[in-house]
Amino acid sequence: MHSLTFLGTSAGVPTRTRNVSALALQTQNSKAWTLFDCGEGTQHQILKSHLSAYHLSRIFITHLHGDHVYGLFGLLASKGMQRSPAPLEIYGPRGLKEMVRTVMRLSQLHLPFELHITEIGPGDRLQLEGFTLDVIPLSHSVTSYGFILAFDDTPGHLDTEKAKAAGIPEGPLYGRLKRGETVTLPDGRRFEGKDFLTPPTPGKRLALGGDNDEPMRFAPFAPFDLMVHEATYTQEDFDRLPRKFKHTTARQLGLAAQKMGLSKLILTHISPRYDTDGRILELLREVERVFDGEVEIAYDFMKIKF
């Protein structure tokens, strides 16, 4: 199974219980993993998790605000100290390449592995190992992106009972059937592997949002099996702010998810004002009043499998 691990779920600044934004994706049967955003202190969060920076192969940055990117430079330096030989890919908005290269030059950071930085834009599609990723432009005070992850279908399993009933002897032939190959028995009978496989399991579709005050930007790509999106404030608190920041409220997100027909939401990027007993539930209740699906509030080191 694939898994998501929340390494940082706070908005803007860390708290005693939440670090700033970082989310890890690990695909099944692979040690390599992908990181979405890398706020300050992310490498410390990795040390406290089941993950290893040594096997980190790819990083996506949603936007260049510090709580989403300031941890990148320390993580690169530490990964270099581990003498990790595999190339590292980093993707993000325009300006990311200049930011990383400038810090590396001024701090004389020399890495033992190849570093590939790609600046992405709206409409870009990447075909990666096990899934396709689409880049979605969001609405924020700086260029910010969300991502649609569409995972490959999982092949069906070999129906061994059906194979036995057909008189196919157990052993290497079963492996060939599982790979969908044609098998010929000594008596001349031929069997197609696809006829002995259960139907494939459709791959999941995930929506991962960067900072964004218009969650309906994801609507053209809906539905999703899961949406992970910021819910920085309650609507009441947001309305009282003397200065409005371009973030989504819990109510906005719930209404958008209901319109998109989603079944599950995970709220993240939580304002530190809710990092007290009881207040965090205000966000949950606000979403539940307008959204019929399942909703959870992410916390640091929360892990979900799919």
CSV table of N, CA, C and O in Angstrom, one decimal, residues 171-220:
chain,number,residue,atom,x,y,z
A,171,GLY,N,3.9,-24.0,-9.9
A,171,GLY,CA,5.3,-23.8,-10.1
A,171,GLY,C,5.6,-22.5,-11.0
A,171,GLY,O,4.8,-21.6,-11.0
A,172,PRO,N,6.6,-22.6,-11.8
A,172,PRO,CA,7.0,-21.4,-12.6
A,172,PRO,C,5.9,-21.0,-13.6
A,172,PRO,O,5.8,-19.8,-13.9
A,173,LEU,N,5.0,-21.9,-14.0
A,173,LEU,CA,3.9,-21.5,-14.9
A,173,LEU,C,3.0,-20.5,-14.3
A,173,LEU,O,2.5,-19.6,-14.9
A,174,TYR,N,2.8,-20.6,-12.9
A,174,TYR,CA,1.9,-19.7,-12.2
A,174,TYR,C,2.5,-18.2,-12.3
A,174,TYR,O,1.8,-17.3,-12.4
A,175,GLY,N,3.8,-18.1,-12.2
A,175,GLY,CA,4.5,-16.8,-12.3
A,175,GLY,C,4.2,-16.2,-13.7
A,175,GLY,O,4.0,-15.0,-13.8
A,176,ARG,N,4.3,-17.0,-14.7
A,176,ARG,CA,4.1,-16.5,-16.1
A,176,ARG,C,2.6,-16.1,-16.3
A,176,ARG,O,2.4,-15.1,-16.9
A,177,LEU,N,1.7,-16.9,-15.7
A,177,LEU,CA,0.3,-16.5,-15.8
A,177,LEU,C,0.1,-15.1,-15.1
A,177,LEU,O,-0.7,-14.3,-15.6
A,178,LYS,N,0.7,-15.0,-13.9
A,178,LYS,CA,0.5,-13.7,-13.2
A,178,LYS,C,1.0,-12.5,-13.9
A,178,LYS,O,0.5,-11.4,-13.8
A,179,ARG,N,2.0,-12.7,-14.8
A,179,ARG,CA,2.6,-11.7,-15.6
A,179,ARG,C,1.8,-11.4,-16.9
A,179,ARG,O,2.1,-10.6,-17.7
A,180,GLY,N,0.7,-12.2,-17.0
A,180,GLY,CA,-0.2,-12.1,-18.2
A,180,GLY,C,0.3,-12.8,-19.4
A,180,GLY,O,-0.2,-12.6,-20.5
A,181,GLU,N,1.3,-13.7,-19.3
A,181,GLU,CA,1.9,-14.4,-20.4
A,181,GLU,C,1.0,-15.5,-20.9
A,181,GLU,O,0.1,-16.0,-20.1
A,182,THR,N,1.3,-16.0,-22.1
A,182,THR,CA,0.6,-17.2,-22.6
A,182,THR,C,1.4,-18.5,-22.2
A,182,THR,O,2.6,-18.5,-22.3
A,183,VAL,N,0.7,-19.5,-21.7
A,183,VAL,CA,1.3,-20.7,-21.2
A,183,VAL,C,0.8,-21.9,-22.1
A,183,VAL,O,-0.4,-22.0,-22.3
A,184,THR,N,1.8,-22.7,-22.5
A,184,THR,CA,1.4,-23.9,-23.3
A,184,THR,C,1.9,-25.1,-22.5
A,184,THR,O,3.0,-25.3,-22.1
A,185,LEU,N,0.9,-26.0,-22.3
A,185,LEU,CA,1.2,-27.3,-21.6
A,185,LEU,C,1.7,-28.3,-22.5
A,185,LEU,O,1.6,-28.2,-23.8
A,186,PRO,N,2.4,-29.4,-22.0
A,186,PRO,CA,2.9,-30.5,-22.9
A,186,PRO,C,1.9,-31.1,-23.8
A,186,PRO,O,2.2,-31.6,-24.9
A,187,ASP,N,0.6,-31.1,-23.4
A,187,ASP,CA,-0.5,-31.7,-24.2
A,187,ASP,C,-1.0,-30.8,-25.3
A,187,ASP,O,-1.9,-31.1,-26.0
A,188,GLY,N,-0.4,-29.6,-25.4
A,188,GLY,CA,-0.7,-28.6,-26.4
A,188,GLY,C,-1.7,-27.6,-26.1
A,188,GLY,O,-2.0,-26.6,-26.8
A,189,ARG,N,-2.3,-27.7,-24.9
A,189,ARG,CA,-3.3,-26.7,-24.5
A,189,ARG,C,-2.6,-25.4,-24.2
A,189,ARG,O,-1.6,-25.4,-23.6
A,190,ARG,N,-3.3,-24.3,-24.6
A,190,ARG,CA,-2.7,-22.9,-24.4
A,190,ARG,C,-3.6,-22.1,-23.5
A,190,ARG,O,-4.9,-22.2,-23.6
A,191,PHE,N,-3.1,-21.4,-22.6
A,191,PHE,CA,-3.8,-20.6,-21.7
A,191,PHE,C,-3.3,-19.1,-21.6
A,191,PHE,O,-2.1,-18.9,-21.6
A,192,GLU,N,-4.2,-18.2,-21.6
A,192,GLU,CA,-3.8,-16.8,-21.6
A,192,GLU,C,-3.8,-16.3,-20.1
A,192,GLU,O,-4.8,-16.5,-19.4
A,193,GLY,N,-2.7,-15.7,-19.7
A,193,GLY,CA,-2.6,-15.3,-18.3
A,193,GLY,C,-3.7,-14.4,-17.8
A,193,GLY,O,-4.2,-14.5,-16.7
A,194,LYS,N,-4.2,-13.5,-18.7
A,194,LYS,CA,-5.2,-12.5,-18.3
A,194,LYS,C,-6.5,-13.2,-17.9
A,194,LYS,O,-7.3,-12.7,-17.2
A,195,ASP,N,-6.7,-14.5,-18.4
A,195,ASP,CA,-7.9,-15.2,-18.1
A,195,ASP,C,-7.9,-15.7,-16.7
A,195,ASP,O,-9.0,-16.2,-16.2
A,196,PHE,N,-6.8,-15.7,-16.0
A,196,PHE,CA,-6.7,-16.2,-14.7
A,196,PHE,C,-6.4,-15.1,-13.6
A,196,PHE,O,-6.0,-15.5,-12.5
A,197,LEU,N,-6.5,-13.9,-14.0
A,197,LEU,CA,-6.3,-12.8,-13.1
A,197,LEU,C,-7.6,-12.2,-12.6
A,197,LEU,O,-8.5,-12.0,-13.4
A,198,THR,N,-7.6,-11.8,-11.4
A,198,THR,CA,-8.8,-11.0,-10.9
A,198,THR,C,-8.7,-9.6,-11.4
A,198,THR,O,-7.7,-9.2,-11.9
A,199,PRO,N,-9.8,-8.9,-11.4
A,199,PRO,CA,-9.8,-7.6,-12.0
A,199,PRO,C,-8.9,-6.7,-11.3
A,199,PRO,O,-8.7,-6.8,-10.1
A,200,PRO,N,-8.2,-5.7,-12.0
A,200,PRO,CA,-7.3,-4.8,-11.3
A,200,PRO,C,-8.0,-3.9,-10.4
A,200,PRO,O,-9.2,-3.6,-10.6
A,201,THR,N,-7.3,-3.4,-9.4
A,201,THR,CA,-7.9,-2.4,-8.4
A,201,THR,C,-7.6,-1.0,-8.9
A,201,THR,O,-6.4,-0.7,-9.2
A,202,PRO,N,-8.6,-0.2,-9.2
A,202,PRO,CA,-8.4,1.1,-9.7
A,202,PRO,C,-7.5,1.9,-8.8
A,202,PRO,O,-7.6,1.9,-7.6
A,203,GLY,N,-6.5,2.7,-9.3
A,203,GLY,CA,-5.7,3.5,-8.5
A,203,GLY,C,-6.4,4.7,-7.9
A,203,GLY,O,-7.4,5.2,-8.5
A,204,LYS,N,-6.0,5.2,-6.8
A,204,LYS,CA,-6.6,6.3,-6.1
A,204,LYS,C,-6.2,7.6,-6.7
A,204,LYS,O,-5.2,7.7,-7.4
A,205,ARG,N,-7.0,8.6,-6.5
A,205,ARG,CA,-6.8,10.0,-6.9
A,205,ARG,C,-6.7,10.9,-5.7
A,205,ARG,O,-7.7,10.9,-4.9
A,206,LEU,N,-5.6,11.6,-5.5
A,206,LEU,CA,-5.5,12.5,-4.4
A,206,LEU,C,-5.3,13.9,-4.9
A,206,LEU,O,-4.7,14.2,-5.9
A,207,ALA,N,-5.8,14.8,-4.1
A,207,ALA,CA,-5.6,16.3,-4.3
A,207,ALA,C,-4.8,16.8,-3.1
A,207,ALA,O,-5.3,16.7,-2.0
A,208,LEU,N,-3.7,17.4,-3.4
A,208,LEU,CA,-2.9,18.0,-2.4
A,208,LEU,C,-2.8,19.5,-2.6
A,208,LEU,O,-2.3,19.9,-3.7
A,209,GLY,N,-3.2,20.3,-1.7
A,209,GLY,CA,-3.2,21.8,-1.9
A,209,GLY,C,-2.1,22.5,-1.2
A,209,GLY,O,-1.8,22.2,0.0
A,210,GLY,N,-1.5,23.5,-1.9
A,210,GLY,CA,-0.7,24.4,-1.2
A,210,GLY,C,-1.5,25.5,-0.7
A,210,GLY,O,-2.8,25.4,-0.6
A,211,ASP,N,-0.9,26.6,-0.2
A,211,ASP,CA,-1.7,27.7,0.3
A,211,ASP,C,-2.6,28.3,-0.8
A,211,ASP,O,-2.2,28.5,-1.9
A,212,ASN,N,-3.9,28.6,-0.4
A,212,ASN,CA,-4.9,28.8,-1.4
A,212,ASN,C,-6.2,29.3,-0.8
A,212,ASN,O,-6.7,28.7,0.2
A,213,ASP,N,-6.8,30.4,-1.3
A,213,ASP,CA,-8.0,30.8,-0.8
A,213,ASP,C,-9.2,30.5,-1.7
A,213,ASP,O,-10.3,31.0,-1.5
A,214,GLU,N,-9.0,29.7,-2.7
A,214,GLU,CA,-10.1,29.3,-3.7
A,214,GLU,C,-10.0,27.8,-3.9
A,214,GLU,O,-9.6,27.3,-4.9
A,215,PRO,N,-10.5,27.0,-2.9
A,215,PRO,CA,-10.5,25.5,-3.1
A,215,PRO,C,-11.2,25.0,-4.3
A,215,PRO,O,-10.9,23.9,-4.7
A,216,MET,N,-12.2,25.8,-4.8
A,216,MET,CA,-12.9,25.3,-6.0
A,216,MET,C,-11.9,25.3,-7.2
A,216,MET,O,-12.4,24.8,-8.3
A,217,ARG,N,-10.7,25.8,-7.1
A,217,ARG,CA,-9.8,25.6,-8.2
A,217,ARG,C,-9.5,24.2,-8.6
A,217,ARG,O,-9.1,23.8,-9.7
A,218,PHE,N,-9.8,23.3,-7.6
A,218,PHE,CA,-9.6,21.8,-7.9
A,218,PHE,C,-10.8,21.2,-8.5
A,218,PHE,O,-10.8,20.0,-9.0
A,219,ALA,N,-12.0,21.9,-8.6
A,219,ALA,CA,-13.2,21.3,-9.1
A,219,ALA,C,-13.1,20.7,-10.5
A,219,ALA,O,-13.7,19.6,-10.7
A,220,PRO,N,-12.4,21.3,-11.5
A,220,PRO,CA,-12.3,20.7,-12.8
A,220,PRO,C,-11.7,19.3,-12.8
A,220,PRO,O,-11.9,18.5,-13.8
